[in-house]
Structure formats: structure tokens, C-alpha cells
Amino acid sequence: MRVEATNIGRTGRVSEDFLRQLAGWGLTTAEILYRMPDHPSVLQSYIWQEYDAAPHFPILKKFLTFWRERLDGPLFSVRIGHERLIRPTEIRAIGAELRFH
């Protein structure tokens, strides 16, 4: 589903996050456990959150690739939670326009 930004609201544009939600993306939360570079026996937790598309999670995969290539703390585990915030039954056209002064 492709959704185009239209002139809506005071800013004149719809937010990219909202458009992604309409296209089926949902809020993804990942708990990343990694080893401390200077203390390998110690695990540290990092929480990452972004809109992403399940089940392939391209945004999360890009972030984890960045982590492995650029950061010192080796990954130990990644636990993922995902929820679509807008579901098809929550959006319906009402066929009317309401204007308030």
C-alpha cells in the first residue's frame, strides 16, 4: 500500500511515521544485550524503538548491522516486540467533511 502525503493540518504535511503506520508498519521495540568491551563478562542492556515492518524488520536489521560494524560491544542477544498501532478496523471513511471555526 502506498500512501501519499497530502496537505493536512497546520504544518501542511502528514508525518512520515503516520504514513508508515497506514502502510502497515508498527512500533518495534528491541531489547539488545551486549557485552561491555572492557568487561566481557558483564552484559549491558540497550532498548531500541522505531517504526518497522514485520516480519522482516529492515530498519532493525540496518541498525544491528551498524552496531556490529561500528560499535565495540559485541551483541549477546536481541529480543523483539512489535505492535501495529493502527489496525484496518480502526480507520474508516465517513464520507463527510466537518469544519470548525
Short mmCIF file of C-alpha atoms in Angstrom, two decimals:
data_model
loop_
_atom_site.label_atom_id
_atom_site.label_comp_id
_atom_site.label_asym_id
_atom_site.label_seq_id
_atom_site.Cartn_x
_atom_site.Cartn_y
_atom_site.Cartn_z
CA MET A 1 0.00 0.00 0.00
CA ARG A 2 1.42 3.37 -1.00
CA VAL A 3 0.18 6.42 0.88
CA GLU A 4 0.97 9.92 -0.35
CA ALA A 5 1.44 12.88 1.95
CA THR A 6 -1.28 15.49 1.50
CA ASN A 7 -1.84 18.96 2.86
CA ILE A 8 -3.38 18.22 6.24
CA GLY A 9 -3.21 20.17 9.46
CA ARG A 10 -1.35 23.31 10.37
CA THR A 11 2.05 22.01 9.28
CA GLY A 12 0.83 21.28 5.77
CA ARG A 13 2.10 17.68 5.72
CA VAL A 14 1.33 14.34 7.29
CA SER A 15 4.13 12.89 9.41
CA GLU A 16 6.21 10.10 7.87
CA ASP A 17 5.60 7.92 10.94
CA PHE A 18 1.83 8.18 10.47
CA LEU A 19 2.13 7.30 6.77
CA ARG A 20 4.21 4.25 7.67
CA GLN A 21 1.54 3.14 10.13
CA LEU A 22 -1.12 3.41 7.43
CA ALA A 23 1.11 1.30 5.17
CA GLY A 24 1.18 -1.48 7.79
CA TRP A 25 4.29 -0.62 9.77
CA GLY A 26 4.19 -0.91 13.54
CA LEU A 27 6.17 0.13 16.58
CA THR A 28 9.09 -2.23 17.11
CA THR A 29 10.94 -2.43 20.41
CA ALA A 30 14.17 -4.39 20.72
CA GLU A 31 15.98 -5.22 23.94
CA ILE A 32 19.62 -5.62 22.97
CA LEU A 33 22.00 -7.34 25.35
CA TYR A 34 25.67 -6.77 24.60
CA ARG A 35 28.98 -7.42 26.30
CA MET A 36 30.86 -4.48 27.76
CA PRO A 37 34.05 -4.01 25.69
CA ASP A 38 36.29 -3.54 28.74
CA HIS A 39 34.49 -6.19 30.87
CA PRO A 40 33.39 -9.06 28.55
CA SER A 41 31.76 -11.00 31.40
CA VAL A 42 29.31 -8.12 32.05
CA LEU A 43 26.12 -7.80 29.98
CA GLN A 44 24.58 -4.39 29.38
CA SER A 45 21.03 -3.74 28.15
CA TYR A 46 20.03 -1.24 25.44
CA ILE A 47 16.42 -0.51 24.41
CA TRP A 48 15.85 0.45 20.76
CA GLN A 49 12.47 1.64 19.44
CA GLU A 50 11.43 2.63 15.92
CA TYR A 51 8.65 2.10 13.38
CA ASP A 52 9.44 -1.00 11.32
CA ALA A 53 7.78 -3.59 9.07
CA ALA A 54 7.30 -7.10 10.46
CA PRO A 55 8.29 -9.86 9.85
CA HIS A 56 11.48 -8.78 8.03
CA PHE A 57 12.33 -5.73 10.21
CA PRO A 58 14.52 -3.86 7.66
CA ILE A 59 15.12 -0.85 9.94
CA LEU A 60 16.16 -3.02 12.91
CA LYS A 61 18.44 -5.12 10.68
CA LYS A 62 20.10 -1.94 9.40
CA PHE A 63 20.66 -0.75 12.98
CA LEU A 64 22.10 -4.12 14.07
CA THR A 65 24.44 -4.12 11.05
CA PHE A 66 25.61 -0.64 12.06
CA TRP A 67 26.14 -1.90 15.63
CA ARG A 68 28.24 -4.89 14.53
CA GLU A 69 30.35 -2.83 12.12
CA ARG A 70 30.87 0.37 14.15
CA LEU A 71 30.43 -0.28 17.88
CA ASP A 72 32.77 -2.12 20.23
CA GLY A 73 30.27 -4.01 22.42
CA PRO A 74 29.62 -7.44 20.84
CA LEU A 75 25.95 -8.43 20.66
CA PHE A 76 24.80 -11.19 23.01
CA SER A 77 21.06 -11.34 22.24
CA VAL A 78 18.20 -9.34 20.75
CA ARG A 79 14.58 -9.71 21.90
CA ILE A 80 11.94 -8.11 19.66
CA GLY A 81 8.42 -6.89 20.36
CA HIS A 82 6.20 -5.48 17.61
CA GLU A 83 2.71 -3.98 17.56
CA ARG A 84 0.73 -2.35 14.78
CA LEU A 85 -0.74 0.75 16.35
CA ILE A 86 -3.32 1.35 13.60
CA ARG A 87 -5.38 -1.63 12.50
CA PRO A 88 -7.68 -1.81 9.45
CA THR A 89 -10.84 -1.78 11.61
CA GLU A 90 -9.81 1.48 13.25
CA ILE A 91 -9.85 3.54 10.05
CA ARG A 92 -12.98 4.09 8.03
CA ALA A 93 -14.11 6.76 5.63
CA ILE A 94 -17.13 8.64 6.94
CA GLY A 95 -18.00 10.33 3.65
CA ALA A 96 -18.33 13.77 5.22
CA GLU A 97 -16.25 16.79 5.93
CA LEU A 98 -16.55 18.63 9.23
CA ARG A 99 -15.33 22.21 9.55
CA PHE A 100 -14.82 24.08 12.77
CA HIS A 101 -14.19 27.81 13.03
#
